[in-house]
């Protein structure tokens, strides 16, 4: 019989560390890596171009940036939930976005996924921390979800066949939408069933993005029912190319045949069954299929170039096998978003399981025969009609069932939204018991119309909310520095930047702790094309935090001081974040003297971090000290939160030498 149970997985793991204390006012730092240049956009089909241009993120609000992790790993126990029948054992990480860590096929002893042997966060999620491997559930906007390293609610529910089912659910905050992921193993089944539902409880349309990302070993052939694909690389182009052999004569269905990182979005014909498979040299591997609403299929490859190999090492242990990703999404490409009508939902069913096909055909040069062979094998193992019937049974009999045994808790943000909006969401309860300290000030605003002032007047201690109902409440609340700070953040998110600046300026006049408001004004200056003024505001914010005991108390609690502290535990999180912003702004306007003065005032713990060693290189070059800049590279450093597609290491290296960039610093993901 199928069972669902708690377990523990021990892995070498880097701790996540604290979230960045500054509000995420800007769009994702790596958004450019997923962009399409305007000339290409004009040549695309109209509906695709509309989807690409639909509701791009203005900022990451209200999600926090998660950049407090490092690269020192020690054994750690991770909570898991195991779903198991006599054929499959599925290991899920409810505290890390509900990621499926492992899909083990018991009769053959095969692991069907790429299973990362470590937990190493890296800056690939929209808001920072992300890790590789397994199957991840991507909701929100183009990129990896802000929930990549966050807990989801988890509980058992009755599956359509009467056995136990695992339900994961949460409130996705970028698009302000609840979603659920139901996983179950019918008795005797070789396939994991996954029912997914995204609901829009609002009285407005909402942009929706979903991709299920499946990591598989890269020494595979990837097959899908398509003769063409949309190719997207880090050169920002998007072009339709033939499959499997592209114009240069290379069979791109083998991940190891690509030199550079790239996406291949398969153009599946209407009416054809949706599936994608990754097969090894024996013709065996993993297949994923779904009901028709999950339209898109994709192959992502790191490539065999130096940059791709370095990223593979960066995300796991050097010397371990590499991986590729096969993916399934609601749109044709990951660059598009769909519209979900008010009160409506998107729902579908996916299935994951083993596949075996004649290797001579499936891996042969005849693409039509290879696809047909895999499709026949899939039809024999799991007919299309069976998937459709399983979806109907799940949606009609199980999707709305109340959870039974709670296995893990997510955030309290869904409970706050249900409390405010009175939403009726059968199957995904967000009870008031899940409300926590982050939600308490907003519940007080909802109850009394007044946003309570935090301890020491540090407005940043209240996590922001930016949806229009909360903005309306802030506009009618008594105006004090905390309310003006939060109102400005909500106005900024809504695109009313001039009004946001006015709110922050009003709050600044009476604020005892000024740095949160100064930081916001600095970001506004930079975004509005005033870099000199931005540098002044960033520097003033850093100085205000440095000078006030309240800044230290805001980081760790009352009683902590900053003056003369060698280990600067109290002021480190805020000082580190503000210092990084201020140094970057000062160097951008060629003020190395002021940057050097601020450098000496940083916490010792900050100067030791790789991100600040990188800033030190920039500072030394600005001071015309190239030999000392080279020495920093020679001594070695790692920027733990280096963004996807970042080329800064190579650019700086070329400023003082024409030697080949060492492998340790080679992260470029496109041709030179």
XYZ file of C-alpha atoms in Angstrom:
672
model
C 0.000 0.000 0.000
C 1.061 3.582 -0.567
C 2.413 5.394 2.488
C 3.237 9.011 3.304
C 5.647 9.580 6.183
C 8.079 12.089 7.633
C 11.816 11.406 7.418
C 15.154 13.196 7.680
C 17.812 13.604 4.993
C 21.379 14.463 6.023
C 23.411 16.401 3.478
C 26.445 18.707 3.504
C 24.648 22.048 3.555
C 25.452 25.748 3.562
C 23.180 27.676 5.946
C 20.785 30.139 4.342
C 21.715 32.931 6.758
C 19.638 36.090 7.271
C 17.586 37.754 4.554
C 18.725 41.112 3.245
C 17.147 43.764 5.553
C 16.608 46.288 2.733
C 13.327 46.360 0.765
C 13.681 44.868 -2.721
C 12.713 47.986 -4.694
C 14.417 46.994 -7.930
C 13.621 44.380 -10.554
C 15.529 41.080 -10.279
C 19.246 41.608 -10.756
C 19.509 38.775 -13.292
C 16.463 39.768 -15.336
C 18.646 40.751 -18.285
C 19.767 37.151 -18.740
C 16.194 36.217 -19.697
C 15.439 39.253 -21.843
C 14.739 39.411 -25.560
C 16.212 42.282 -27.535
C 13.610 44.672 -29.052
C 14.431 43.860 -32.682
C 13.865 40.142 -32.094
C 10.660 40.854 -30.165
C 9.205 42.679 -33.162
C 9.707 39.594 -35.361
C 7.944 37.090 -33.085
C 4.334 35.853 -33.399
C 2.014 38.471 -31.908
C 0.630 36.300 -29.127
C 4.137 35.274 -28.073
C 5.316 38.899 -28.068
C 2.287 39.887 -25.961
C 3.046 37.108 -23.471
C 6.677 38.199 -23.216
C 5.655 41.805 -22.584
C 2.854 41.009 -20.128
C 3.245 42.553 -16.662
C 7.018 42.456 -16.180
C 8.159 42.777 -12.588
C 8.896 46.348 -11.535
C 10.480 45.071 -8.348
C 10.710 41.970 -6.176
C 8.309 43.423 -3.630
C 7.014 42.209 -1.294
C 9.503 39.290 -1.270
C 12.821 39.772 0.545
C 16.192 39.287 -1.106
C 17.884 36.169 0.234
C 21.651 36.701 0.066
C 22.875 35.755 3.542
C 24.234 32.323 2.610
C 27.865 31.347 2.132
C 29.772 28.399 0.729
C 30.948 26.565 3.832
C 29.014 23.305 4.070
C 28.598 21.086 7.123
C 26.309 18.061 7.610
C 22.730 19.163 8.287
C 19.434 17.354 8.790
C 16.734 18.355 6.298
C 13.110 17.476 6.987
C 11.582 15.362 4.232
C 8.271 13.723 3.401
C 8.499 10.321 1.713
C 5.719 8.975 -0.544
C 6.192 5.285 -1.305
C 4.487 2.316 -2.922
C 5.945 -1.014 -4.050
C 7.343 0.610 -7.231
C 8.520 4.141 -6.400
C 9.947 6.089 -3.477
C 9.555 9.865 -3.714
C 11.431 12.213 -1.344
C 10.072 15.752 -0.963
C 11.645 18.751 0.816
C 8.694 20.733 2.247
C 10.984 23.351 3.825
C 12.694 24.089 0.511
C 9.915 24.984 -1.885
C 8.409 21.489 -1.869
C 11.240 20.293 -4.138
C 11.147 16.602 -5.126
C 14.673 15.598 -4.152
C 14.564 12.002 -5.348
C 12.429 9.718 -7.517
C 13.713 6.176 -6.942
C 12.414 3.282 -9.065
C 12.568 0.257 -6.782
C 12.329 -2.652 -9.283
C 15.375 -1.441 -11.235
C 17.185 0.389 -8.420
C 17.447 3.482 -10.636
C 17.336 7.097 -9.532
C 15.268 8.808 -12.215
C 16.328 12.386 -11.371
C 19.605 14.195 -10.905
C 19.921 14.167 -7.128
C 22.274 16.834 -5.786
C 24.557 15.362 -3.088
C 24.780 18.760 -1.304
C 22.563 21.709 -0.437
C 24.332 24.773 -1.795
C 22.324 27.976 -2.301
C 23.259 30.155 -5.263
C 21.812 33.362 -6.720
C 19.466 31.899 -9.340
C 16.056 32.509 -7.764
C 14.346 35.786 -8.533
C 15.182 36.873 -4.990
C 18.490 35.066 -4.582
C 18.859 31.721 -2.841
C 18.178 28.672 -5.027
C 19.676 25.203 -5.328
C 19.917 22.626 -8.092
C 18.566 19.114 -8.520
C 15.278 17.224 -8.392
C 11.927 18.659 -9.499
C 11.091 22.242 -8.534
C 7.757 24.015 -8.816
C 8.251 27.435 -10.394
C 5.482 29.981 -9.953
C 5.617 33.777 -10.064
C 7.563 35.281 -12.952
C 10.272 34.369 -15.448
C 13.058 32.735 -13.471
C 13.149 30.576 -10.366
C 10.455 31.165 -7.753
C 11.060 33.298 -4.659
C 9.877 30.226 -2.712
C 12.886 28.142 -3.828
C 14.284 27.969 -0.304
C 11.096 28.688 1.674
C 8.757 26.338 3.538
C 5.387 25.328 2.116
C 2.355 24.084 4.004
C 2.139 20.291 3.776
C -0.501 17.768 4.844
C -1.973 14.415 3.916
C -5.217 14.250 1.936
C -7.233 11.358 0.491
C -6.149 10.616 -3.103
C -8.781 9.825 -5.758
C -8.124 6.083 -5.306
C -8.616 6.342 -1.538
C -4.938 6.135 -0.619
C -2.868 8.888 1.011
C -1.822 11.947 -0.976
C 0.629 14.726 -0.078
C -0.644 18.266 -0.525
C 1.727 21.238 -0.691
C 0.304 24.765 -0.783
C 1.266 28.388 -0.227
C 0.431 31.991 -1.133
C 2.772 33.206 -3.880
C 3.455 36.849 -3.035
C 4.883 38.296 -6.286
C 1.579 37.699 -8.099
C -0.559 37.466 -4.937
C -2.003 34.039 -5.811
C -2.587 30.804 -3.872
C -1.514 27.487 -5.402
C -1.404 23.802 -4.512
C 0.608 20.775 -5.604
C -0.886 17.335 -4.855
C 1.410 14.296 -5.153
C 0.279 10.688 -4.976
C 1.260 7.151 -6.011
C -1.612 4.891 -7.000
C -1.059 1.398 -5.661
C 1.181 -0.593 -7.992
C 1.899 2.421 -10.205
C 5.275 3.182 -11.764
C 4.216 6.833 -12.092
C 4.044 9.685 -9.626
C 0.901 11.759 -10.233
C 1.039 15.500 -9.549
C -2.088 17.654 -9.610
C -1.447 21.409 -9.718
C -3.904 24.258 -9.260
C -3.375 28.039 -9.326
C -6.352 30.179 -8.288
C -7.109 33.864 -8.723
C -9.386 34.948 -5.858
C -9.231 38.623 -6.824
C -11.552 40.831 -8.863
C -8.890 41.485 -11.484
C -6.947 39.440 -14.000
C -3.559 38.206 -12.877
C -0.394 37.319 -14.821
C 0.564 33.676 -14.298
C 3.817 31.794 -14.829
C 4.454 28.123 -14.143
C 7.242 25.708 -15.069
C 8.039 22.338 -13.536
C 11.840 22.043 -13.729
C 13.210 18.494 -13.776
C 16.942 17.912 -13.309
C 18.347 14.829 -15.081
C 21.911 13.597 -15.658
C 23.334 15.401 -18.674
C 24.626 12.248 -20.425
C 21.179 11.660 -21.897
C 19.235 12.213 -25.084
C 16.172 14.421 -24.656
C 13.140 13.665 -26.797
C 9.838 15.522 -27.235
C 7.123 15.429 -29.943
C 8.411 18.412 -31.917
C 10.252 19.167 -35.151
C 11.209 22.711 -34.132
C 12.163 24.672 -31.033
C 12.522 28.271 -29.932
C 16.180 28.744 -29.068
C 17.079 31.299 -26.394
C 20.646 32.002 -25.359
C 22.326 34.523 -23.139
C 22.806 36.732 -26.215
C 19.086 37.660 -25.685
C 17.893 36.308 -29.012
C 14.865 34.064 -29.591
C 14.711 32.159 -32.868
C 12.863 29.135 -34.227
C 15.253 26.355 -35.197
C 14.831 22.776 -36.468
C 14.961 19.768 -34.119
C 17.031 17.681 -33.604
C 19.775 19.012 -35.907
C 20.244 22.779 -35.995
C 21.624 24.820 -38.893
C 25.214 24.113 -37.859
C 24.661 20.356 -38.219
C 24.724 19.608 -34.473
C 22.168 17.325 -32.799
C 21.111 19.533 -29.882
C 18.960 16.830 -28.266
C 22.160 15.599 -26.608
C 23.022 18.148 -23.867
C 26.742 17.457 -24.135
C 26.719 18.581 -27.785
C 26.216 22.233 -26.755
C 29.160 24.443 -25.882
C 27.276 27.280 -24.201
C 24.290 27.474 -21.863
C 21.005 27.681 -23.739
C 17.260 27.039 -23.635
C 15.433 24.978 -26.255
C 11.647 25.475 -26.033
C 10.069 22.701 -28.087
C 7.269 23.816 -30.390
C 4.726 21.067 -29.737
C 1.960 20.817 -32.372
C -1.624 21.317 -31.240
C -3.463 18.078 -30.558
C -0.335 16.031 -29.854
C 0.226 14.405 -26.481
C 2.400 16.501 -24.161
C 5.553 14.702 -22.993
C 9.328 14.955 -22.672
C 11.859 12.214 -21.899
C 15.553 11.858 -21.092
C 17.111 8.498 -22.072
C 20.530 7.015 -21.351
C 22.602 4.830 -23.682
C 20.445 1.807 -22.825
C 17.266 3.583 -23.905
C 16.000 3.897 -20.318
C 15.353 6.981 -18.240
C 12.640 9.390 -17.124
C 9.514 10.539 -18.910
C 7.194 13.379 -17.900
C 3.744 13.768 -19.406
C 0.680 15.860 -18.602
C -2.792 16.921 -19.545
C -2.961 19.462 -22.358
C -3.011 22.770 -20.396
C 0.660 22.268 -19.522
C 1.619 23.208 -23.049
C 5.360 23.952 -23.069
C 8.389 21.638 -22.978
C 11.989 22.730 -22.699
C 15.575 21.528 -22.522
C 18.116 23.631 -20.621
C 21.817 22.855 -21.001
C 24.824 24.303 -19.224
C 27.121 23.474 -22.126
C 30.603 22.041 -22.172
C 32.397 25.399 -22.186
C 34.459 26.626 -19.277
C 31.660 28.809 -17.900
C 29.068 26.058 -17.940
C 31.453 23.592 -16.290
C 32.269 26.118 -13.582
C 28.603 26.711 -12.827
C 28.062 22.950 -12.537
C 30.868 22.749 -9.963
C 29.557 25.833 -8.178
C 26.167 24.242 -7.537
C 27.475 20.934 -6.167
C 30.748 19.128 -5.426
C 33.598 19.294 -7.964
C 34.063 15.949 -9.672
C 30.386 14.962 -9.531
C 28.379 14.323 -12.730
C 26.672 17.264 -14.392
C 23.000 17.719 -15.138
C 20.566 19.225 -17.622
C 16.940 20.212 -17.101
C 13.830 19.044 -18.915
C 10.897 21.276 -18.137
C 7.155 21.675 -18.621
C 5.212 24.936 -18.501
C 1.932 26.715 -19.169
C 3.282 28.794 -22.069
C 5.455 27.942 -25.078
C 8.473 29.674 -23.547
C 9.569 30.744 -20.091
C 9.664 34.330 -21.284
C 5.855 34.497 -21.538
C 3.094 34.969 -18.956
C -0.555 34.004 -19.289
C -3.622 35.876 -18.052
C -5.811 34.290 -15.373
C -9.274 35.823 -15.174
C -10.785 37.033 -11.916
C -12.197 34.142 -9.906
C -10.771 31.555 -12.323
C -8.129 28.854 -12.015
C -5.525 26.949 -14.010
C -5.276 23.248 -13.177
C -3.640 20.209 -14.760
C -2.103 16.841 -13.968
C 1.485 15.709 -14.511
C 2.953 12.197 -14.339
C 6.593 11.212 -13.766
C 7.977 7.720 -14.210
C 10.460 5.353 -15.865
C 10.587 4.799 -19.608
C 12.323 2.126 -21.656
C 12.643 2.165 -25.421
C 14.712 0.322 -28.007
C 18.025 2.249 -27.905
C 18.799 1.584 -31.565
C 15.650 3.491 -32.520
C 15.269 6.006 -29.674
C 18.882 7.119 -29.941
C 19.169 6.797 -33.710
C 19.426 9.486 -36.359
C 15.834 9.069 -37.573
C 14.102 11.644 -35.369
C 10.572 10.680 -36.361
C 11.237 7.015 -35.589
C 12.910 7.887 -32.277
C 9.955 9.963 -31.122
C 7.463 7.353 -32.258
C 9.304 4.617 -30.365
C 9.296 6.590 -27.116
C 5.667 7.586 -27.573
C 4.659 3.956 -28.091
C 6.536 2.971 -24.944
C 4.807 5.751 -23.005
C 1.402 4.736 -24.361
C 1.987 1.188 -23.225
C 3.106 2.239 -19.746
C 0.635 5.085 -19.224
C -2.017 5.733 -21.888
C -3.043 9.313 -22.554
C -6.621 8.466 -21.593
C -5.431 7.270 -18.182
C -3.784 10.625 -17.494
C -6.922 12.517 -18.514
C -9.074 10.240 -16.329
C -6.726 10.690 -13.363
C -6.967 14.463 -13.748
C -10.763 14.378 -13.826
C -10.918 12.176 -10.741
C -8.444 14.379 -8.863
C -10.145 17.642 -9.777
C -13.672 16.403 -9.022
C -13.026 14.160 -6.015
C -9.825 15.265 -4.254
C -8.596 18.775 -5.098
C -11.059 20.455 -2.710
C -10.778 17.956 0.147
C -9.664 19.386 3.475
C -6.191 18.375 4.646
C -6.075 15.658 7.276
C -2.730 15.374 9.104
C -0.568 18.519 8.958
C 3.060 17.590 8.212
C 4.731 21.009 7.810
C 3.882 24.702 8.070
C 4.507 27.433 5.526
C 4.200 31.180 6.032
C 1.391 33.225 7.554
C 0.953 35.494 4.525
C -1.880 33.421 3.101
C -3.731 33.565 6.409
C -3.405 37.354 6.412
C -4.800 37.626 2.871
C -7.710 35.323 3.684
C -8.395 37.363 6.820
C -8.420 40.584 4.802
C -10.243 39.370 1.706
C -12.516 36.678 3.137
C -11.420 34.309 0.364
C -13.013 30.850 0.209
C -10.317 28.398 -0.924
C -11.473 24.791 -0.456
C -8.577 22.396 -0.058
C -5.989 25.011 0.879
C -6.819 26.450 4.292
C -4.798 29.369 5.602
C -5.910 29.427 9.265
C -5.225 32.354 11.590
C -3.119 30.018 13.716
C -0.374 30.316 11.066
C -0.062 34.094 11.526
C 3.290 35.063 13.002
C 5.309 38.124 14.019
C 5.775 39.264 10.391
C 2.034 39.472 9.887
C 1.099 40.938 13.284
C 1.608 44.661 12.417
C -0.573 44.241 9.338
C -3.288 42.439 11.259
C -3.247 45.411 13.636
C -3.627 47.795 10.689
C -6.512 45.699 9.428
C -8.159 45.699 12.877
C -7.572 49.301 13.980
C -6.610 51.285 10.870
C -3.247 52.128 12.484
C 0.098 50.574 11.577
C 1.943 50.146 14.886
C 5.388 51.646 15.177
C 8.151 49.026 15.590
C 10.673 48.981 18.404
C 13.124 51.899 18.167
C 11.175 53.318 15.216
C 13.040 51.061 12.767
C 10.446 50.903 10.011
C 12.327 48.213 8.095
C 11.486 45.713 10.829
C 7.968 45.479 9.382
C 8.012 43.268 6.278
C 6.331 45.241 3.482
C 2.977 44.567 1.839
C 2.215 46.241 -1.465
C -1.114 44.982 -2.870
C -3.655 47.709 -3.569
C -5.949 46.947 -0.574
C -3.018 47.351 1.817
C -1.885 50.508 0.016
C -5.380 51.942 0.433
C -5.268 51.244 4.177
C -1.847 52.894 4.493
C -3.119 55.992 2.710
C -5.844 56.492 5.319
C -3.743 55.495 8.351
C -2.295 58.210 10.645
C 0.818 59.552 8.975
C 4.015 58.837 10.901
C 7.512 57.905 9.626
C 6.792 54.155 9.689
C 3.532 54.516 7.779
C 5.086 56.912 5.247
C 7.955 54.468 4.715
C 5.608 51.532 4.074
C 3.227 53.650 1.979
C 6.109 54.791 -0.203
C 7.143 51.178 -0.779
C 3.591 50.265 -1.839
C 3.375 53.311 -4.121
C 6.746 52.474 -5.651
C 5.564 48.949 -6.394
C 2.423 50.339 -8.053
C 4.548 52.470 -10.386
C 3.736 55.802 -8.732
C 7.355 56.677 -8.108
C 6.916 60.414 -7.692
C 4.336 59.907 -4.955
C 6.576 57.299 -3.304
C 9.401 59.814 -3.111
C 7.066 62.387 -1.570
C 5.957 59.865 1.064
C 9.550 59.025 1.963
C 10.516 62.697 2.113
C 7.583 63.412 4.454
C 8.584 60.518 6.686
C 12.192 61.691 6.767
C 11.273 65.023 8.344
C 10.230 63.430 11.648
C 12.060 60.108 11.610
C 14.353 59.281 14.482
C 15.929 56.405 12.536
C 16.526 57.874 9.083
C 18.479 55.252 7.163
C 15.510 53.144 5.877
C 13.990 56.238 4.248
C 17.356 57.482 2.976
C 17.982 54.092 1.387
C 14.665 54.251 -0.460
C 15.388 57.772 -1.688
C 18.811 56.626 -2.867
C 17.286 53.832 -4.939
C 14.799 56.312 -6.411
C 17.658 58.658 -7.325
C 19.558 55.879 -9.064
C 16.520 54.603 -10.941
C 15.632 58.144 -12.042
C 19.081 58.819 -13.473
C 20.662 60.832 -10.647
C 23.719 58.735 -9.713
C 25.553 61.514 -7.843
C 22.578 62.191 -5.590
C 22.058 58.457 -5.158
C 25.645 58.068 -3.939
C 25.101 60.855 -1.404
C 21.895 59.300 -0.089
C 23.407 55.802 0.160
C 26.395 57.188 2.038
C 24.158 59.209 4.352
C 22.052 56.115 5.055
C 25.161 54.140 5.981
C 26.361 56.947 8.255
C 22.973 57.265 9.953
C 22.876 53.552 10.690
C 26.458 53.658 11.935
C 25.773 56.584 14.250
C 22.630 55.351 15.956
C 22.366 52.620 18.538
C 18.883 52.019 17.151
C 20.431 50.712 13.947
C 22.234 48.003 15.888
C 19.111 47.201 17.880
C 17.188 46.904 14.642
C 19.533 44.146 13.539
C 19.558 41.984 16.664
C 17.317 43.522 19.326
C 17.492 46.066 22.127
C 20.688 46.356 24.106
C 23.178 45.868 21.278
C 25.551 48.697 20.462
C 27.884 49.293 17.559
C 30.575 51.660 18.774
C 33.977 49.964 18.734
C 32.632 46.435 18.372
C 35.302 44.266 16.750
C 33.023 41.441 15.677
C 30.159 43.885 15.012
C 27.501 41.198 15.380
C 24.844 43.831 16.041
C 25.295 46.091 13.054
C 26.576 43.567 10.523
C 23.409 42.629 8.562
C 22.249 46.209 7.911
C 25.726 47.710 7.685
C 26.781 45.037 5.207
C 23.761 45.618 2.974
C 24.003 49.421 3.120
C 27.766 49.383 2.722
C 27.587 47.282 -0.402
C 25.039 49.650 -1.946
C 26.983 52.763 -0.963
C 30.312 51.473 -2.273
C 28.761 50.449 -5.567
C 27.140 53.888 -5.929
C 30.329 55.769 -5.077
C 32.420 53.767 -7.543
C 29.774 54.294 -10.230
C 30.360 58.061 -10.002
C 34.146 57.754 -9.699
C 34.567 58.718 -6.032
C 37.249 56.264 -4.885
C 38.381 58.533 -2.043
C 34.968 58.510 -0.380
C 34.595 54.810 -1.150
C 37.901 54.074 0.579
C 36.852 56.028 3.646
C 33.616 54.085 3.846
C 35.483 50.798 3.271
C 37.403 51.295 6.502
C 34.134 51.750 8.420
C 32.634 48.447 7.265
C 32.197 45.600 9.738
C 35.156 43.219 9.645
C 32.812 40.366 8.787
C 31.662 42.237 5.674
C 35.144 42.946 4.317
C 35.933 39.226 4.492
C 32.992 38.271 2.252
C 33.638 37.489 -1.387
C 31.233 40.160 -2.618
C 33.333 42.791 -0.856
C 36.587 41.322 -2.147
C 35.116 41.933 -5.584
C 34.300 45.524 -4.602
C 37.859 45.835 -3.296
C 39.168 44.938 -6.759
C 36.990 47.658 -8.298
C 38.144 50.136 -5.663
C 41.831 49.351 -6.225
C 41.409 49.759 -9.976
C 39.665 53.101 -9.420
C 42.648 54.113 -7.287
C 44.966 53.083 -10.155
C 46.515 50.215 -8.193
C 46.223 47.355 -10.715
C 48.968 45.218 -9.166
C 47.135 45.132 -5.838
C 43.872 44.372 -7.653
C 45.583 41.435 -9.342
C 46.831 40.279 -5.948
C 43.252 39.976 -4.681
C 42.480 37.629 -7.570
C 45.681 35.671 -6.954
C 44.837 35.252 -3.265
C 41.479 33.767 -4.244
C 37.899 34.689 -3.330
C 34.379 33.420 -3.959
C 31.335 35.648 -4.442
C 28.661 33.423 -2.911
C 25.760 35.363 -4.465
C 27.197 35.783 -7.973
C 24.202 36.158 -10.288
C 23.337 33.923 -13.221
C 24.895 35.359 -16.356
C 27.291 37.625 -14.416
C 30.370 38.634 -16.406
C 31.918 41.093 -13.985
C 34.816 38.828 -12.967
C 36.021 38.511 -16.541
C 35.534 42.215 -17.220
C 37.635 43.215 -14.210
C 40.330 40.660 -14.995
C 40.753 42.110 -18.490
C 41.411 45.561 -17.023
C 44.798 44.549 -15.663
C 45.939 41.576 -17.756
C 45.396 39.842 -21.090
C 46.036 36.420 -19.552
C 43.356 33.734 -19.689
C 40.836 34.128 -16.879
C 41.456 31.343 -14.323
C 38.843 28.585 -14.246
C 37.835 29.531 -10.690
C 36.507 32.889 -11.980
C 35.062 31.757 -15.324
C 31.260 32.032 -15.061
C 30.441 33.514 -18.473
C 27.495 31.745 -20.080
C 27.707 33.027 -23.644
C 30.369 33.183 -26.372
C 33.084 35.749 -25.757
